[in-house]
mmCIF file of C-alpha atoms in Angstrom:
data_model
loop_
_atom_site.group_PDB
_atom_site.id
_atom_site.type_symbol
_atom_site.label_atom_id
_atom_site.label_comp_id
_atom_site.label_asym_id
_atom_site.label_seq_id
_atom_site.Cartn_x
_atom_site.Cartn_y
_atom_site.Cartn_z
ATOM 1 C CA MET N 1 0.000 0.000 0.000
ATOM 2 C CA GLY N 2 1.464 3.335 -1.057
ATOM 3 C CA TYR N 3 0.665 7.015 -0.829
ATOM 4 C CA LYS N 4 -1.614 9.365 -2.696
ATOM 5 C CA ILE N 5 0.628 12.277 -3.680
ATOM 6 C CA VAL N 6 -0.105 15.699 -5.124
ATOM 7 C CA VAL N 7 2.588 17.909 -6.691
ATOM 8 C CA VAL N 8 1.519 21.552 -6.679
ATOM 9 C CA GLY N 9 3.312 23.746 -9.202
ATOM 10 C CA ALA N 10 4.179 20.741 -11.358
ATOM 11 C CA THR N 11 5.066 22.747 -14.463
ATOM 12 C CA GLY N 12 7.883 24.742 -12.817
ATOM 13 C CA ASN N 13 11.550 23.749 -12.510
ATOM 14 C CA VAL N 14 11.198 22.454 -8.953
ATOM 15 C CA GLY N 15 7.818 20.793 -9.511
ATOM 16 C CA ARG N 16 9.129 18.833 -12.486
ATOM 17 C CA GLU N 17 12.200 17.849 -10.481
ATOM 18 C CA MET N 18 9.955 16.622 -7.638
ATOM 19 C CA LEU N 19 8.191 14.299 -10.081
ATOM 20 C CA ASN N 20 11.541 13.052 -11.421
ATOM 21 C CA ILE N 21 12.910 12.349 -7.944
ATOM 22 C CA LEU N 22 9.745 10.639 -6.690
ATOM 23 C CA ASP N 23 10.201 8.234 -9.601
ATOM 24 C CA GLU N 24 14.001 7.889 -9.291
ATOM 25 C CA ARG N 25 13.794 7.033 -5.590
ATOM 26 C CA HIS N 26 10.916 4.592 -6.156
ATOM 27 C CA PHE N 27 8.690 6.442 -3.724
ATOM 28 C CA PRO N 28 5.673 4.205 -2.948
ATOM 29 C CA VAL N 29 2.983 6.006 -4.941
ATOM 30 C CA ASP N 30 -0.538 4.624 -5.265
ATOM 31 C CA ALA N 31 -1.924 7.692 -7.012
ATOM 32 C CA ILE N 32 -0.413 10.978 -8.147
ATOM 33 C CA GLU N 33 -1.794 14.247 -9.461
ATOM 34 C CA ALA N 34 0.032 17.221 -10.972
ATOM 35 C CA LEU N 35 -1.539 20.593 -10.216
ATOM 36 C CA ALA N 36 -0.873 24.007 -11.701
ATOM 37 C CA SER N 37 -2.455 27.409 -12.087
ATOM 38 C CA ARG N 38 -5.384 27.814 -14.461
ATOM 39 C CA ARG N 39 -3.209 29.110 -17.299
ATOM 40 C CA SER N 40 -1.193 25.870 -17.264
ATOM 41 C CA ILE N 41 -4.106 23.385 -17.082
ATOM 42 C CA GLY N 42 -3.549 20.485 -19.433
ATOM 43 C CA THR N 43 0.216 20.947 -19.669
ATOM 44 C CA GLU N 44 1.870 17.536 -19.824
ATOM 45 C CA VAL N 45 4.573 16.594 -17.322
ATOM 46 C CA SER N 46 6.506 13.353 -16.919
ATOM 47 C CA PHE N 47 6.395 10.950 -14.008
ATOM 48 C CA GLY N 48 8.668 8.057 -14.919
ATOM 49 C CA GLU N 49 7.120 6.313 -17.920
ATOM 50 C CA LYS N 50 3.807 8.071 -17.365
ATOM 51 C CA THR N 51 2.634 11.393 -18.710
ATOM 52 C CA LEU N 52 0.419 13.440 -16.407
ATOM 53 C CA LYS N 53 -1.846 16.280 -17.494
ATOM 54 C CA THR N 54 -1.939 19.094 -14.985
ATOM 55 C CA LYS N 55 -5.200 19.852 -13.228
ATOM 56 C CA ASP N 56 -6.538 23.099 -11.791
ATOM 57 C CA LEU N 57 -5.138 23.879 -8.344
ATOM 58 C CA ASP N 58 -8.011 26.264 -7.674
ATOM 59 C CA THR N 59 -10.733 23.600 -7.839
ATOM 60 C CA PHE N 60 -8.811 20.554 -6.586
ATOM 61 C CA ASP N 61 -10.183 18.678 -3.564
ATOM 62 C CA PHE N 62 -7.327 17.491 -1.323
ATOM 63 C CA THR N 63 -9.603 15.214 0.725
ATOM 64 C CA GLY N 64 -8.258 11.654 0.798
ATOM 65 C CA TRP N 65 -4.769 12.590 -0.396
ATOM 66 C CA ASP N 66 -1.818 11.829 1.902
ATOM 67 C CA MET N 67 0.798 14.455 1.000
ATOM 68 C CA ALA N 68 1.012 17.571 -1.151
ATOM 69 C CA LEU N 69 4.442 18.753 -2.276
ATOM 70 C CA PHE N 70 4.123 22.497 -2.883
ATOM 71 C CA ALA N 71 6.483 24.161 -5.386
ATOM 72 C CA VAL N 72 4.755 27.509 -5.800
ATOM 73 C CA GLY N 73 5.379 30.991 -4.409
ATOM 74 C CA SER N 74 4.332 32.242 -0.989
ATOM 75 C CA GLU N 75 1.152 33.945 -2.224
ATOM 76 C CA ALA N 76 -0.277 30.787 -3.771
ATOM 77 C CA THR N 77 0.915 28.724 -0.807
ATOM 78 C CA LYS N 78 -0.841 31.103 1.584
ATOM 79 C CA LYS N 79 -4.107 30.481 -0.244
ATOM 80 C CA TYR N 80 -3.960 26.747 -0.928
ATOM 81 C CA ALA N 81 -1.735 25.123 1.722
ATOM 82 C CA PRO N 82 -4.235 25.685 4.580
ATOM 83 C CA LYS N 83 -6.978 24.153 2.405
ATOM 84 C CA ALA N 84 -4.910 21.039 1.802
ATOM 85 C CA ALA N 85 -3.881 20.791 5.465
ATOM 86 C CA ALA N 86 -7.480 21.216 6.655
ATOM 87 C CA ALA N 87 -8.532 18.382 4.317
ATOM 88 C CA GLY N 88 -6.089 16.028 6.089
ATOM 89 C CA CYS N 89 -3.362 16.182 3.423
ATOM 90 C CA VAL N 90 0.098 16.927 4.871
ATOM 91 C CA VAL N 91 1.714 19.865 3.075
ATOM 92 C CA ILE N 92 5.470 19.858 2.373
ATOM 93 C CA ASP N 93 6.099 23.456 1.388
ATOM 94 C CA ASN N 94 9.060 24.701 -0.623
ATOM 95 C CA SER N 95 8.237 28.411 -0.262
ATOM 96 C CA SER N 96 9.475 30.636 2.561
ATOM 97 C CA LEU N 97 5.977 31.202 3.983
ATOM 98 C CA TYR N 98 6.049 28.785 6.917
ATOM 99 C CA ARG N 99 9.780 28.382 7.580
ATOM 100 C CA TYR N 100 9.850 30.692 10.583
ATOM 101 C CA ASP N 101 6.498 29.630 12.067
ATOM 102 C CA PRO N 102 7.237 28.045 15.479
ATOM 103 C CA ASP N 103 4.388 25.567 14.905
ATOM 104 C CA VAL N 104 5.804 24.331 11.589
ATOM 105 C CA PRO N 105 8.886 22.085 11.574
ATOM 106 C CA LEU N 106 11.695 23.153 9.228
ATOM 107 C CA ILE N 107 13.305 19.912 8.142
ATOM 108 C CA VAL N 108 16.502 18.657 6.554
ATOM 109 C CA PRO N 109 16.200 14.890 7.163
ATOM 110 C CA GLU N 110 19.959 14.277 7.587
ATOM 111 C CA VAL N 111 20.044 16.974 10.279
ATOM 112 C CA ASN N 112 16.822 17.126 12.314
ATOM 113 C CA ALA N 113 14.528 14.288 11.248
ATOM 114 C CA ASP N 114 13.192 13.912 14.821
ATOM 115 C CA ALA N 115 11.541 17.342 14.572
ATOM 116 C CA ILE N 116 9.244 16.101 11.810
ATOM 117 C CA MET N 117 6.649 14.859 14.299
ATOM 118 C CA GLY N 118 5.759 18.491 14.948
ATOM 119 C CA TYR N 119 3.906 18.435 11.612
ATOM 120 C CA SER N 120 0.680 17.513 13.393
ATOM 121 C CA LYS N 121 0.210 21.029 14.814
ATOM 122 C CA LYS N 122 -0.684 22.487 11.411
ATOM 123 C CA ASN N 123 -0.323 19.517 9.035
ATOM 124 C CA ILE N 124 2.453 21.488 7.350
ATOM 125 C CA ILE N 125 6.225 20.898 7.048
ATOM 126 C CA ALA N 126 8.587 23.540 5.659
ATOM 127 C CA ASN N 127 11.491 22.984 3.284
ATOM 128 C CA PRO N 128 14.453 25.340 3.930
ATOM 129 C CA ASN N 129 16.083 27.795 1.573
ATOM 130 C CA CYS N 130 18.321 26.110 -0.998
ATOM 131 C CA SER N 131 21.535 27.725 0.261
ATOM 132 C CA THR N 132 20.758 26.762 3.862
ATOM 133 C CA ALA N 133 19.893 23.141 3.089
ATOM 134 C CA GLN N 134 23.274 22.150 1.690
ATOM 135 C CA MET N 135 25.215 24.057 4.356
ATOM 136 C CA VAL N 136 23.474 22.519 7.367
ATOM 137 C CA VAL N 137 24.028 18.998 6.011
ATOM 138 C CA ALA N 138 27.745 19.743 6.341
ATOM 139 C CA LEU N 139 27.531 21.651 9.618
ATOM 140 C CA LYS N 140 25.532 19.139 11.675
ATOM 141 C CA PRO N 141 28.051 16.249 11.940
ATOM 142 C CA LEU N 142 30.841 18.717 12.708
ATOM 143 C CA HIS N 143 28.678 20.474 15.314
ATOM 144 C CA ASP N 144 27.976 17.131 17.000
ATOM 145 C CA ARG N 145 31.713 16.584 17.412
ATOM 146 C CA ALA N 146 33.131 20.020 18.314
ATOM 147 C CA ARG N 147 30.198 22.469 18.765
ATOM 148 C CA ILE N 148 30.078 25.325 16.319
ATOM 149 C CA LYS N 149 30.267 28.869 17.699
ATOM 150 C CA ARG N 150 30.221 30.917 14.495
ATOM 151 C CA VAL N 151 29.834 30.475 10.746
ATOM 152 C CA VAL N 152 30.898 32.946 8.045
ATOM 153 C CA VAL N 153 29.535 31.921 4.646
ATOM 154 C CA SER N 154 29.798 33.440 1.185
ATOM 155 C CA THR N 155 27.515 31.892 -1.422
ATOM 156 C CA TYR N 156 27.856 31.601 -5.183
ATOM 157 C CA GLN N 157 24.273 30.916 -6.220
ATOM 158 C CA SER N 158 23.132 29.801 -9.658
ATOM 159 C CA VAL N 159 20.436 31.564 -11.677
ATOM 160 C CA SER N 160 18.067 28.588 -11.457
ATOM 161 C CA GLY N 161 17.469 29.678 -7.871
ATOM 162 C CA ALA N 162 15.505 32.536 -9.446
ATOM 163 C CA GLY N 163 13.383 30.168 -11.548
ATOM 164 C CA LYS N 164 13.001 29.786 -15.288
ATOM 165 C CA GLU N 165 13.182 33.567 -15.787
ATOM 166 C CA GLY N 166 16.650 33.595 -14.234
ATOM 167 C CA ILE N 167 17.861 30.786 -16.497
ATOM 168 C CA ASP N 168 16.422 32.486 -19.578
ATOM 169 C CA GLU N 169 18.019 35.825 -18.696
ATOM 170 C CA LEU N 170 21.498 34.326 -18.366
ATOM 171 C CA TRP N 171 21.055 32.416 -21.640
ATOM 172 C CA ASP N 172 19.741 35.413 -23.569
ATOM 173 C CA GLN N 173 22.331 37.847 -22.201
ATOM 174 C CA THR N 174 25.194 35.445 -22.877
ATOM 175 C CA LYS N 175 24.141 35.169 -26.516
ATOM 176 C CA SER N 176 23.678 38.936 -26.792
ATOM 177 C CA ILE N 177 27.263 39.599 -25.640
ATOM 178 C CA TYR N 178 28.371 38.155 -28.996
ATOM 179 C CA ASN N 179 25.669 40.021 -30.939
ATOM 180 C CA PRO N 180 25.857 43.704 -29.927
ATOM 181 C CA VAL N 181 22.726 44.648 -31.904
ATOM 182 C CA ASP N 182 20.673 42.225 -29.777
ATOM 183 C CA GLU N 183 21.059 43.861 -26.366
ATOM 184 C CA LYS N 184 19.269 42.134 -23.488
ATOM 185 C CA PRO N 185 18.933 44.467 -20.475
ATOM 186 C CA ALA N 186 18.483 43.080 -16.972
ATOM 187 C CA THR N 187 14.855 42.390 -16.079
ATOM 188 C CA LYS N 188 14.886 39.474 -13.617
ATOM 189 C CA PHE N 189 18.138 40.541 -11.951
ATOM 190 C CA THR N 190 19.217 44.020 -10.829
ATOM 191 C CA LYS N 191 22.300 44.067 -13.054
ATOM 192 C CA GLN N 192 23.667 42.133 -16.009
ATOM 193 C CA ILE N 193 24.207 38.509 -14.936
ATOM 194 C CA ALA N 194 26.133 37.232 -17.980
ATOM 195 C CA PHE N 195 29.903 37.390 -17.296
ATOM 196 C CA ASN N 196 29.175 39.153 -13.998
ATOM 197 C CA VAL N 197 28.381 38.478 -10.342
ATOM 198 C CA ILE N 198 25.694 40.273 -8.339
ATOM 199 C CA PRO N 199 26.048 40.595 -4.523
ATOM 200 C CA HIS N 200 22.293 40.869 -4.072
ATOM 201 C CA ILE N 201 19.673 38.126 -3.686
ATOM 202 C CA ASP N 202 16.136 38.999 -2.513
ATOM 203 C CA VAL N 203 15.233 42.377 -0.966
ATOM 204 C CA PHE N 204 17.416 44.572 1.232
ATOM 205 C CA MET N 205 16.686 44.797 4.956
ATOM 206 C CA GLU N 206 17.252 47.703 7.364
ATOM 207 C CA ASP N 207 20.619 46.439 8.623
ATOM 208 C CA GLY N 208 22.039 46.252 5.082
ATOM 209 C CA SER N 209 21.751 42.485 4.726
ATOM 210 C CA THR N 210 19.463 40.929 2.138
ATOM 211 C CA LYS N 211 16.516 38.655 2.888
ATOM 212 C CA GLU N 212 18.451 35.700 1.450
ATOM 213 C CA GLU N 213 21.263 36.322 3.934
ATOM 214 C CA TRP N 214 18.780 36.671 6.789
ATOM 215 C CA LYS N 215 17.159 33.364 5.778
ATOM 216 C CA MET N 216 20.468 31.531 6.092
ATOM 217 C CA VAL N 217 20.968 32.923 9.589
ATOM 218 C CA ALA N 218 17.445 32.234 10.879
ATOM 219 C CA GLU N 219 17.127 28.801 9.270
ATOM 220 C CA THR N 220 20.509 27.515 10.463
ATOM 221 C CA LYS N 221 19.550 28.468 14.001
ATOM 222 C CA LYS N 222 16.157 26.738 13.732
ATOM 223 C CA ILE N 223 17.475 23.570 12.089
ATOM 224 C CA VAL N 224 20.827 23.032 13.837
ATOM 225 C CA ASP N 225 21.210 25.115 17.013
ATOM 226 C CA PRO N 226 19.921 28.579 18.014
ATOM 227 C CA SER N 227 23.240 29.373 19.719
ATOM 228 C CA ILE N 228 25.249 29.307 16.462
ATOM 229 C CA LYS N 229 26.168 32.760 15.170
ATOM 230 C CA VAL N 230 25.919 33.053 11.400
ATOM 231 C CA THR N 231 26.857 35.840 8.995
ATOM 232 C CA ALA N 232 26.275 35.440 5.257
ATOM 233 C CA THR N 233 26.982 37.224 1.990
ATOM 234 C CA CYS N 234 24.838 35.838 -0.828
ATOM 235 C CA VAL N 235 25.928 36.337 -4.425
ATOM 236 C CA ARG N 236 24.277 35.446 -7.739
ATOM 237 C CA VAL N 237 26.731 34.043 -10.296
ATOM 238 C CA PRO N 238 26.422 33.172 -14.013
ATOM 239 C CA VAL N 239 25.947 29.432 -13.462
ATOM 240 C CA PHE N 240 22.771 27.690 -14.626
ATOM 241 C CA VAL N 241 22.403 25.045 -11.875
ATOM 242 C CA GLY N 242 24.362 24.353 -8.686
ATOM 243 C CA HIS N 243 25.003 26.525 -5.638
ATOM 244 C CA SER N 244 28.494 26.816 -4.150
ATOM 245 C CA GLU N 245 29.509 28.098 -0.725
ATOM 246 C CA ALA N 246 32.775 29.053 0.939
ATOM 247 C CA VAL N 247 32.192 28.261 4.620
ATOM 248 C CA ASN N 248 34.376 29.350 7.531
ATOM 249 C CA ILE N 249 33.549 27.622 10.815
ATOM 250 C CA GLU N 250 34.712 28.486 14.336
ATOM 251 C CA PHE N 251 34.331 25.720 16.926
ATOM 252 C CA GLU N 252 34.328 25.642 20.721
ATOM 253 C CA ASP N 253 36.748 22.691 20.638
ATOM 254 C CA PHE N 254 39.684 21.985 18.355
ATOM 255 C CA LEU N 255 38.844 19.867 15.309
ATOM 256 C CA ASP N 256 41.663 18.614 13.124
ATOM 257 C CA GLU N 257 41.088 18.879 9.373
ATOM 258 C CA ASP N 258 41.778 15.154 8.888
ATOM 259 C CA GLU N 259 39.217 14.197 11.524
ATOM 260 C CA ALA N 260 36.717 16.625 9.972
ATOM 261 C CA ARG N 261 37.291 14.984 6.596
ATOM 262 C CA ASP N 262 36.651 11.541 8.112
ATOM 263 C CA ILE N 263 33.500 12.747 9.908
ATOM 264 C CA LEU N 264 32.091 14.230 6.715
ATOM 265 C CA ARG N 265 32.904 11.098 4.707
ATOM 266 C CA GLU N 266 30.740 9.091 7.086
ATOM 267 C CA ALA N 267 27.901 11.641 7.266
ATOM 268 C CA PRO N 268 24.616 11.007 5.427
ATOM 269 C CA GLY N 269 24.028 12.920 2.217
ATOM 270 C CA ILE N 270 27.654 14.051 1.834
ATOM 271 C CA MET N 271 30.338 13.150 -0.686
ATOM 272 C CA VAL N 272 33.866 14.334 0.114
ATOM 273 C CA ILE N 273 36.048 15.044 -2.945
ATOM 274 C CA ASP N 274 39.114 16.713 -1.488
ATOM 275 C CA LYS N 275 42.462 16.180 -3.185
ATOM 276 C CA ARG N 276 45.115 18.875 -3.048
ATOM 277 C CA GLU N 277 45.794 18.799 -6.752
ATOM 278 C CA ASP N 278 44.476 20.343 -9.942
ATOM 279 C CA GLY N 279 40.794 19.454 -10.236
ATOM 280 C CA GLY N 280 40.710 17.663 -6.881
ATOM 281 C CA TYR N 281 37.513 19.431 -5.834
ATOM 282 C CA VAL N 282 33.927 19.711 -7.088
ATOM 283 C CA SER N 283 32.513 22.617 -9.084
ATOM 284 C CA PRO N 284 28.801 23.286 -9.659
ATOM 285 C CA VAL N 285 28.794 21.889 -13.205
ATOM 286 C CA GLU N 286 29.781 18.487 -11.800
ATOM 287 C CA CYS N 287 27.060 18.328 -9.149
ATOM 288 C CA VAL N 288 24.070 18.748 -11.485
ATOM 289 C CA GLY N 289 21.623 15.855 -11.284
ATOM 290 C CA ASP N 290 23.271 14.354 -8.204
ATOM 291 C CA PHE N 291 21.654 13.757 -4.826
ATOM 292 C CA ALA N 292 24.785 14.468 -2.771
ATOM 293 C CA THR N 293 26.124 17.592 -1.154
ATOM 294 C CA PHE N 294 29.806 17.728 -2.152
ATOM 295 C CA ILE N 295 32.513 18.952 0.217
ATOM 296 C CA SER N 296 36.003 19.976 -0.894
ATOM 297 C CA ARG N 297 38.907 22.221 0.199
ATOM 298 C CA ILE N 298 38.753 21.207 3.892
ATOM 299 C CA ARG N 299 41.560 22.983 5.709
ATOM 300 C CA GLN N 300 42.524 24.517 9.019
ATOM 301 C CA ASP N 301 41.984 28.258 9.538
ATOM 302 C CA SER N 302 45.125 29.432 11.315
ATOM 303 C CA THR N 303 43.718 32.922 12.036
ATOM 304 C CA ILE N 304 41.443 31.687 14.845
ATOM 305 C CA GLU N 305 41.926 29.151 17.606
ATOM 306 C CA ASN N 306 39.508 26.441 16.439
ATOM 307 C CA GLY N 307 38.697 27.111 12.817
ATOM 308 C CA LEU N 308 38.097 25.248 9.568
ATOM 309 C CA ASN N 309 37.363 26.285 5.996
ATOM 310 C CA LEU N 310 35.478 24.197 3.459
ATOM 311 C CA TRP N 311 33.870 24.417 0.019
ATOM 312 C CA CYS N 312 30.297 23.129 -0.326
ATOM 313 C CA VAL N 313 28.526 22.443 -3.642
ATOM 314 C CA SER N 314 25.089 21.018 -4.400
ATOM 315 C CA ASP N 315 22.411 20.918 -7.092
ATOM 316 C CA ASN N 316 20.030 23.595 -5.779
ATOM 317 C CA LEU N 317 17.044 22.156 -7.657
ATOM 318 C CA ARG N 318 17.659 18.834 -5.929
ATOM 319 C CA LYS N 319 19.034 19.018 -2.385
ATOM 320 C CA GLY N 320 18.106 22.673 -2.192
ATOM 321 C CA ALA N 321 14.501 22.044 -3.137
ATOM 322 C CA ALA N 322 12.947 18.968 -4.763
ATOM 323 C CA LEU N 323 15.155 16.243 -3.270
ATOM 324 C CA ASN N 324 14.831 17.589 0.255
ATOM 325 C CA ALA N 325 11.033 17.747 -0.154
ATOM 326 C CA VAL N 326 10.921 14.106 -1.278
ATOM 327 C CA GLN N 327 13.235 13.091 1.578
ATOM 328 C CA ILE N 328 10.831 14.834 3.962
ATOM 329 C CA ALA N 329 7.984 12.825 2.417
ATOM 330 C CA GLU N 330 9.979 9.615 2.885
ATOM 331 C CA THR N 331 10.747 10.470 6.505
ATOM 332 C CA LEU N 332 7.121 11.401 7.199
ATOM 333 C CA GLY N 333 5.995 8.104 5.728
ATOM 334 C CA GLN N 334 8.474 6.050 7.734
ATOM 335 C CA ARG N 335 7.916 7.813 11.070
ATOM 336 C CA ALA N 336 4.286 8.863 11.028
ATOM 337 C CA LEU N 337 1.996 7.761 8.194
ATOM 338 C CA LYS N 338 3.562 4.300 7.795
ATOM 339 C CA LYS N 339 1.909 3.141 4.591
ATOM 340 C CA GLY N 340 4.645 2.448 2.057
#
């Protein structure tokens, strides 16, 4: 006996990836529906060997369905997630709407799977921000060993984090660089993204940080440990898929780089590729389509007493979004619903 699953926002990048991963991981599905906004009704999407035609989110009855994986923006989630939850369908939400709600668990299964049982308060589980998800997978096993005091992270985030419009803008601008009569001004991003980097993701806040940077701080505290101090600088780079992060970690106790490497090699969801030679590390192009979070460049930071540096790369459409949502569904099934 399997689950009745709904994918909301099935025509978008993340929604399509959710369908792919549900199939790839052989999730026990008895029935599945793909939902989209009215303008996308009838659009065909793939689920393994099957082709699904999207149905209207606005008129869909969630009664009798086990889980709904939401891959739509906060406004649509605000309208439809409570309807699904009230109908007894557990919502796994990829938007930022519920991440900071104390009654909604924010889950990365490799890090805080035990917190998933809090779903029953609202029948909703939140998926973290893509840049947070891959970082906390690396932080948690190190925190368990030496207790993290402070994290300084700089991100190098791909345009797919901004959706299809971000991908299209990089593609169109890159082509236009070689065709000066076909100028493509910035519309999705605040400046040209082709052959450039933009130190600005999401809106600015009063203290000068951006909302993306604030998310990394707040979510790391909620998922791993509220006592960890985090400061982030989030940067958009001209990469189609795959987020990278340079992470500096200060611990309460000394942690040798070799021991850290061994700990990370044994940690769930992590692949360590760390050779001190040309190409002995992972770049975002190499992580696309993979489930793992890749860790490279592990080394001692000699400027502080107990410090390490590392490089963290992951497919943001997978671990940063769709994969983590499916892993949440798997964990919920194993620990609570117990059907599959």
